[in-house]
Amino acid sequence: GAGVSQSPSNKVTEKGKDVELRCDPISGHTALYWYRQSLGQGLEFLIYFQGNSAPDKSGLPSDRFSAERTGGSVSTLTIQRTQQEDSAVYLCASSLLLGELFFGEGSRLTVL
Amino acid sequence: AQRVTQPEKLLSVFKGAPVELKCNYSYSGSPELFWYVQYSRQRLQLLLRHISRESIKGFTADLNKGETSFHLKKPFAQEEDSAMYYCALSDSWGKLQFGAGTQVVVTP
């Protein structure tokens, strides 16, 4: 594909349920980032992958959040036992050059 | 601590007027700074980076280490410049710390 692809684009779930968000980065991009965008909080860093390893996961808000990346490509962000404060747009980005991130369109999560 | 400050939440300008978006940063190392833009219903995208020192869509930004600033400027705003603009600071991993963003509205 030409750009970073994320799915689902929209997810509505009930409080307490688990959700999985998927990111397909640009082919060949070794770095992958997850951010969260919400009103009043701006753009928050969640986790960074270089290849399959995550040297920086300092932004994950709690142990309900986890992420993995396999084959140096696709990444999945999992949120367990969702809470209403998890409602946000989750953005994935990939990169080849330092600081030059290519973002996906995001997955909008609504927790009822 | 690493921090990016964009003091203006909203900037409203008339078409053809100059526009300047302020960005200040704090960083202990040698900063790598960027401006990202998000147009309505589009994905967040890179506008420019300080190291390239180029003009994109008429925008320029100069890194001033003495004032720890990286303000974005355009001499003549166009309606298509209406968007959300984010200043960002990169660490050594390429992880970006974003400012809170400035919404620019250009009115005819």
Short mmCIF file of N, CA, C and O in Angstrom, two decimals, chain A residues 66-102:
data_model
loop_
_atom_site.label_atom_id
_atom_site.label_comp_id
_atom_site.label_asym_id
_atom_site.label_seq_id
_atom_site.Cartn_x
_atom_site.Cartn_y
_atom_site.Cartn_z
N SER A 66 -1.21 -2.75 25.85
CA SER A 66 -0.03 -3.48 25.39
C SER A 66 0.02 -3.40 23.88
O SER A 66 -0.99 -3.10 23.22
N ALA A 67 1.20 -3.62 23.34
CA ALA A 67 1.35 -3.59 21.89
C ALA A 67 2.42 -4.57 21.48
O ALA A 67 3.35 -4.85 22.25
N GLU A 68 2.27 -5.09 20.28
CA GLU A 68 3.30 -5.94 19.73
C GLU A 68 3.46 -5.66 18.25
O GLU A 68 2.57 -5.10 17.61
N ARG A 69 4.61 -6.06 17.76
CA ARG A 69 4.88 -5.92 16.34
C ARG A 69 5.55 -7.21 15.88
O ARG A 69 6.48 -7.69 16.54
N THR A 70 5.07 -7.74 14.79
CA THR A 70 5.60 -9.00 14.30
C THR A 70 6.16 -8.87 12.89
O THR A 70 5.62 -8.10 12.08
N GLY A 71 7.24 -9.59 12.64
CA GLY A 71 7.83 -9.59 11.31
C GLY A 71 8.34 -8.24 10.88
O GLY A 71 8.51 -7.98 9.69
N GLY A 72 8.57 -7.35 11.86
CA GLY A 72 9.03 -6.01 11.53
C GLY A 72 8.02 -5.23 10.74
O GLY A 72 8.35 -4.23 10.09
N SER A 73 6.75 -5.67 10.80
CA SER A 73 5.75 -5.02 9.98
C SER A 73 4.52 -4.65 10.80
O SER A 73 4.56 -3.70 11.57
N VAL A 74 3.49 -5.46 10.71
CA VAL A 74 2.20 -5.15 11.33
C VAL A 74 2.32 -5.03 12.85
O VAL A 74 3.04 -5.80 13.49
N SER A 75 1.59 -4.06 13.39
CA SER A 75 1.56 -3.89 14.84
C SER A 75 0.12 -3.91 15.32
O SER A 75 -0.80 -3.48 14.61
N THR A 76 -0.05 -4.43 16.54
CA THR A 76 -1.37 -4.46 17.17
C THR A 76 -1.28 -3.79 18.53
O THR A 76 -0.40 -4.11 19.33
N LEU A 77 -2.20 -2.87 18.77
CA LEU A 77 -2.33 -2.23 20.08
C LEU A 77 -3.57 -2.83 20.74
O LEU A 77 -4.65 -2.82 20.14
N THR A 78 -3.39 -3.39 21.92
CA THR A 78 -4.50 -4.02 22.63
C THR A 78 -4.81 -3.25 23.90
O THR A 78 -3.90 -2.90 24.66
N ILE A 79 -6.08 -2.98 24.09
CA ILE A 79 -6.53 -2.34 25.32
C ILE A 79 -7.49 -3.32 26.01
O ILE A 79 -8.52 -3.69 25.44
N GLN A 80 -7.12 -3.72 27.20
CA GLN A 80 -7.96 -4.66 27.96
C GLN A 80 -8.87 -3.89 28.90
O GLN A 80 -8.52 -2.82 29.40
N ARG A 81 -10.04 -4.47 29.14
CA ARG A 81 -11.00 -3.91 30.11
C ARG A 81 -11.15 -2.40 29.89
O ARG A 81 -10.87 -1.59 30.78
N THR A 82 -11.60 -2.04 28.71
CA THR A 82 -11.65 -0.62 28.33
C THR A 82 -12.46 0.21 29.31
O THR A 82 -13.45 -0.25 29.91
N GLN A 83 -12.02 1.44 29.46
CA GLN A 83 -12.67 2.43 30.30
C GLN A 83 -13.09 3.61 29.42
O GLN A 83 -12.56 3.79 28.33
N GLN A 84 -14.00 4.41 29.92
CA GLN A 84 -14.48 5.54 29.12
C GLN A 84 -13.37 6.53 28.80
O GLN A 84 -13.37 7.12 27.72
N GLU A 85 -12.40 6.65 29.70
CA GLU A 85 -11.30 7.58 29.43
C GLU A 85 -10.35 7.09 28.34
O GLU A 85 -9.46 7.84 27.91
N ASP A 86 -10.56 5.86 27.87
CA ASP A 86 -9.75 5.35 26.75
C ASP A 86 -10.27 5.86 25.41
O ASP A 86 -9.61 5.69 24.38
N SER A 87 -11.45 6.46 25.41
CA SER A 87 -12.03 6.98 24.16
C SER A 87 -11.10 8.04 23.57
O SER A 87 -10.75 9.01 24.25
N ALA A 88 -10.71 7.84 22.32
CA ALA A 88 -9.76 8.73 21.66
C ALA A 88 -9.55 8.23 20.24
O ALA A 88 -10.09 7.19 19.84
N VAL A 89 -8.76 8.98 19.48
CA VAL A 89 -8.29 8.49 18.18
C VAL A 89 -6.88 7.96 18.38
O VAL A 89 -6.01 8.68 18.89
N TYR A 90 -6.68 6.72 18.00
CA TYR A 90 -5.36 6.09 18.14
C TYR A 90 -4.67 6.14 16.78
O TYR A 90 -5.17 5.60 15.80
N LEU A 91 -3.51 6.80 16.77
CA LEU A 91 -2.77 7.02 15.54
C LEU A 91 -1.52 6.16 15.50
O LEU A 91 -0.81 6.04 16.49
N CYS A 92 -1.29 5.59 14.35
CA CYS A 92 -0.07 4.84 14.12
C CYS A 92 0.76 5.60 13.09
O CYS A 92 0.20 6.24 12.19
N ALA A 93 2.07 5.55 13.22
CA ALA A 93 2.95 6.18 12.25
C ALA A 93 4.16 5.30 12.03
O ALA A 93 4.58 4.57 12.94
N SER A 94 4.71 5.37 10.84
CA SER A 94 5.95 4.65 10.58
C SER A 94 6.97 5.63 10.01
O SER A 94 6.61 6.72 9.53
N SER A 95 8.22 5.23 10.07
CA SER A 95 9.28 6.18 9.73
C SER A 95 10.53 5.44 9.27
O SER A 95 10.83 4.33 9.73
N LEU A 96 11.23 6.10 8.37
CA LEU A 96 12.55 5.62 7.97
C LEU A 96 13.64 6.61 8.39
O LEU A 96 14.74 6.23 8.74
N LEU A 97 13.27 7.90 8.38
CA LEU A 97 14.20 8.94 8.77
C LEU A 97 13.79 9.55 10.10
O LEU A 97 12.60 9.71 10.37
N LEU A 98 14.76 9.92 10.89
CA LEU A 98 14.52 10.45 12.23
C LEU A 98 13.51 11.59 12.21
O LEU A 98 13.72 12.60 11.52
N GLY A 99 12.42 11.40 12.94
CA GLY A 99 11.45 12.47 13.09
C GLY A 99 10.49 12.66 11.94
O GLY A 99 9.51 13.39 12.07
N GLU A 100 10.71 12.00 10.83
CA GLU A 100 9.82 12.14 9.67
C GLU A 100 8.82 10.99 9.68
O GLU A 100 9.06 9.93 9.11
N LEU A 101 7.71 11.24 10.36
CA LEU A 101 6.71 10.20 10.56
C LEU A 101 5.60 10.30 9.54
O LEU A 101 5.15 11.40 9.20
N PHE A 102 5.16 9.15 9.06
CA PHE A 102 4.02 9.05 8.17
C PHE A 102 2.88 8.43 8.98
O PHE A 102 3.01 7.29 9.46
#
